[in-house]
Amino acid sequence: MTAKASIIWTTLLILAGILSLAFLFFTLFPGKVPAVAWQYFTPAEVERARRYQQIMRLVSILSFLAQIAFLVWLVAGTRAASWSEGALRLTGGRYYPALVIYFVLIWLSLKAVGLPFNFYGSFIVQHQWGFSTQSLASWWLDYLKGSVLDLILSGAGVLLLFWATGRWPHTWWAAAGLFLSGWLFVSTFLWPLLIAPLFNRFQPIPEGPVKTMVTQLAGRAGLKVKEVLVMDASRRTTRANAYFTGLGATKRIVLYDTLLAAYPPDEVEAVIAHEMAHWQRGHIVRGLLWGILANFLLLGLLYAVLKLTFTYEIARPGSYPPHLLVAMLLFLQLASFLGQPVQNAISRRYETEADQVALELTGNPGAMIRLQVDLARKNLGDIAPPPYIAWLTSSHPSPLDRIQAAEKWGATR
Ligand SMILES: [Zn+2]
């Protein structure tokens, strides 16, 4: 490793360490919520949501740190390289079979490191707090389905990537960026058709008041909304939510059945209007374009860092040796962690915009405010997370911010 490379890796690790420590600090000591919150929530409600969020934040940061620690442990010693040599010996020196074995080994180890956190956060805690409606068997089935999918897709990705490093030794990162960009579009298009149905059932909303609401809102938004579907979310959770997904012909708004069952019609209208606003403003395509930019940046930086770190291995002809996979994973994990504030700032901007457009569409700030209050109460959303936590991890403005924006919108009419 060159001196420059050690400076880069050390800086990345120290930065991630500082951000994680600050995250831990504000998780344990979140401070006070702004006094304006008491107009909408009781101290008991705020406290309960904070306790729940505290647990979930601890699980997520500890899970991240455990994975990073494991990758550092592999990279720092000779283990990453000796595992890879073991895989090559096992396959009689044949490169691709060795790469596959090595990838599966690393993938399984990372899964094993993450599993306790995953199980605790998405099964045990969810049951303790009364959110989960899932049996243990059904949780495992989800976990297995998701894992097999991930193993196949990321395995194919790794094979292609390492093949590209042999084919285009100096520009593989640009080729990978191009491929990944295309894949981002294809997978966004196909996700609602192929992946989502593996986990849930989707029904078109039946004729009735909600359907009428959709038609009216779509008319006002100037959209041809063909697909509004109800998802059987209640098979896993009591939480309510909705989302907008897909691309072109697969665009759709999905409402959780839990939302329709437990929320009054004008709050459901506010949700649908918010999702339509994402649709009208092209937030998915704009998000994809940001994603493409981030891909190229990340892969270009990855190449630069690998070149400094593994100068000798990279100078040799042929594909990169399999053990570079671990350093790649470590770099990508660290860089995406450090890139989170940017990604979330963009997402929060879109969410704020969608709320504003939704208010224009419904003209009903009161319903929007009650919706945010109900969602925060029932889903135990942190009413006003510490600003640092919001900066690092919030993809949406806080419930209190969204309530105040609706108040402000109402006051100016
Ligand atoms: Zn949204």
PDB file of N, CA, C and O in Angstrom, residues 7 43 56 93 120 126 142 146 151 169 208 253 258 367:
ATOM      1  N   ILE A   7      -3.215   7.069   3.758  1.00  0.00           N
ATOM      2  CA  ILE A   7      -3.867   8.314   4.206  1.00  0.00           C
ATOM      3  C   ILE A   7      -5.354   8.293   3.840  1.00  0.00           C
ATOM      4  O   ILE A   7      -6.220   8.609   4.660  1.00  0.00           O
ATOM      5  N   PRO A  43     -46.432  14.636  25.976  1.00  0.00           N
ATOM      6  CA  PRO A  43     -45.069  14.230  26.336  1.00  0.00           C
ATOM      7  C   PRO A  43     -44.906  12.701  26.297  1.00  0.00           C
ATOM      8  O   PRO A  43     -43.854  12.204  25.882  1.00  0.00           O
ATOM      9  N   MET A  56     -34.097   1.364  17.418  1.00  0.00           N
ATOM     10  CA  MET A  56     -33.871   1.097  16.002  1.00  0.00           C
ATOM     11  C   MET A  56     -32.574   1.742  15.518  1.00  0.00           C
ATOM     12  O   MET A  56     -31.856   1.176  14.683  1.00  0.00           O
ATOM     13  N   GLY A  93      -6.791 -23.499  -9.489  1.00  0.00           N
ATOM     14  CA  GLY A  93      -6.281 -22.276 -10.118  1.00  0.00           C
ATOM     15  C   GLY A  93      -7.215 -21.677 -11.154  1.00  0.00           C
ATOM     16  O   GLY A  93      -6.863 -20.701 -11.815  1.00  0.00           O
ATOM     17  N   TYR A 120     -33.104  -9.031  15.242  1.00  0.00           N
ATOM     18  CA  TYR A 120     -33.523  -8.276  16.421  1.00  0.00           C
ATOM     19  C   TYR A 120     -34.375  -7.066  16.010  1.00  0.00           C
ATOM     20  O   TYR A 120     -35.460  -6.843  16.551  1.00  0.00           O
ATOM     21  N   GLN A 126     -39.989  -5.443  16.567  1.00  0.00           N
ATOM     22  CA  GLN A 126     -41.282  -5.182  15.945  1.00  0.00           C
ATOM     23  C   GLN A 126     -42.421  -5.888  16.694  1.00  0.00           C
ATOM     24  O   GLN A 126     -43.533  -5.374  16.781  1.00  0.00           O
ATOM     25  N   ASP A 142     -39.335 -14.689   4.230  1.00  0.00           N
ATOM     26  CA  ASP A 142     -38.963 -13.391   3.646  1.00  0.00           C
ATOM     27  C   ASP A 142     -37.452 -13.250   3.562  1.00  0.00           C
ATOM     28  O   ASP A 142     -36.900 -12.816   2.555  1.00  0.00           O
ATOM     29  N   GLY A 146     -35.377 -12.911   0.113  1.00  0.00           N
ATOM     30  CA  GLY A 146     -34.572 -11.713  -0.116  1.00  0.00           C
ATOM     31  C   GLY A 146     -33.102 -12.059  -0.304  1.00  0.00           C
ATOM     32  O   GLY A 146     -32.425 -11.495  -1.172  1.00  0.00           O
ATOM     33  N   LEU A 151     -28.193 -12.763  -3.429  1.00  0.00           N
ATOM     34  CA  LEU A 151     -27.039 -13.591  -3.781  1.00  0.00           C
ATOM     35  C   LEU A 151     -26.894 -13.693  -5.295  1.00  0.00           C
ATOM     36  O   LEU A 151     -25.799 -13.517  -5.846  1.00  0.00           O
ATOM     37  N   PRO A 169      -8.723  -2.738 -18.311  1.00  0.00           N
ATOM     38  CA  PRO A 169      -7.995  -2.558 -17.049  1.00  0.00           C
ATOM     39  C   PRO A 169      -8.063  -1.136 -16.482  1.00  0.00           C
ATOM     40  O   PRO A 169      -8.017  -0.964 -15.273  1.00  0.00           O
ATOM     41  N   GLY A 208     -65.487   2.892  -5.615  1.00  0.00           N
ATOM     42  CA  GLY A 208     -65.929   3.423  -4.326  1.00  0.00           C
ATOM     43  C   GLY A 208     -65.304   4.784  -4.081  1.00  0.00           C
ATOM     44  O   GLY A 208     -64.717   5.361  -4.996  1.00  0.00           O
ATOM     45  N   ILE A 253     -49.120   3.824  -7.926  1.00  0.00           N
ATOM     46  CA  ILE A 253     -49.171   4.250  -6.538  1.00  0.00           C
ATOM     47  C   ILE A 253     -49.651   3.057  -5.728  1.00  0.00           C
ATOM     48  O   ILE A 253     -50.626   2.397  -6.113  1.00  0.00           O
ATOM     49  N   THR A 258     -53.367  -1.263   5.514  1.00  0.00           N
ATOM     50  CA  THR A 258     -53.445  -0.749   6.881  1.00  0.00           C
ATOM     51  C   THR A 258     -53.816   0.739   6.888  1.00  0.00           C
ATOM     52  O   THR A 258     -54.422   1.222   7.843  1.00  0.00           O
ATOM     53  N   ALA A 367     -56.208  18.322   6.963  1.00  0.00           N
ATOM     54  CA  ALA A 367     -56.101  16.869   6.819  1.00  0.00           C
ATOM     55  C   ALA A 367     -54.642  16.444   6.795  1.00  0.00           C
ATOM     56  O   ALA A 367     -54.270  15.418   7.379  1.00  0.00           O
TER      57      ALA A 367
END
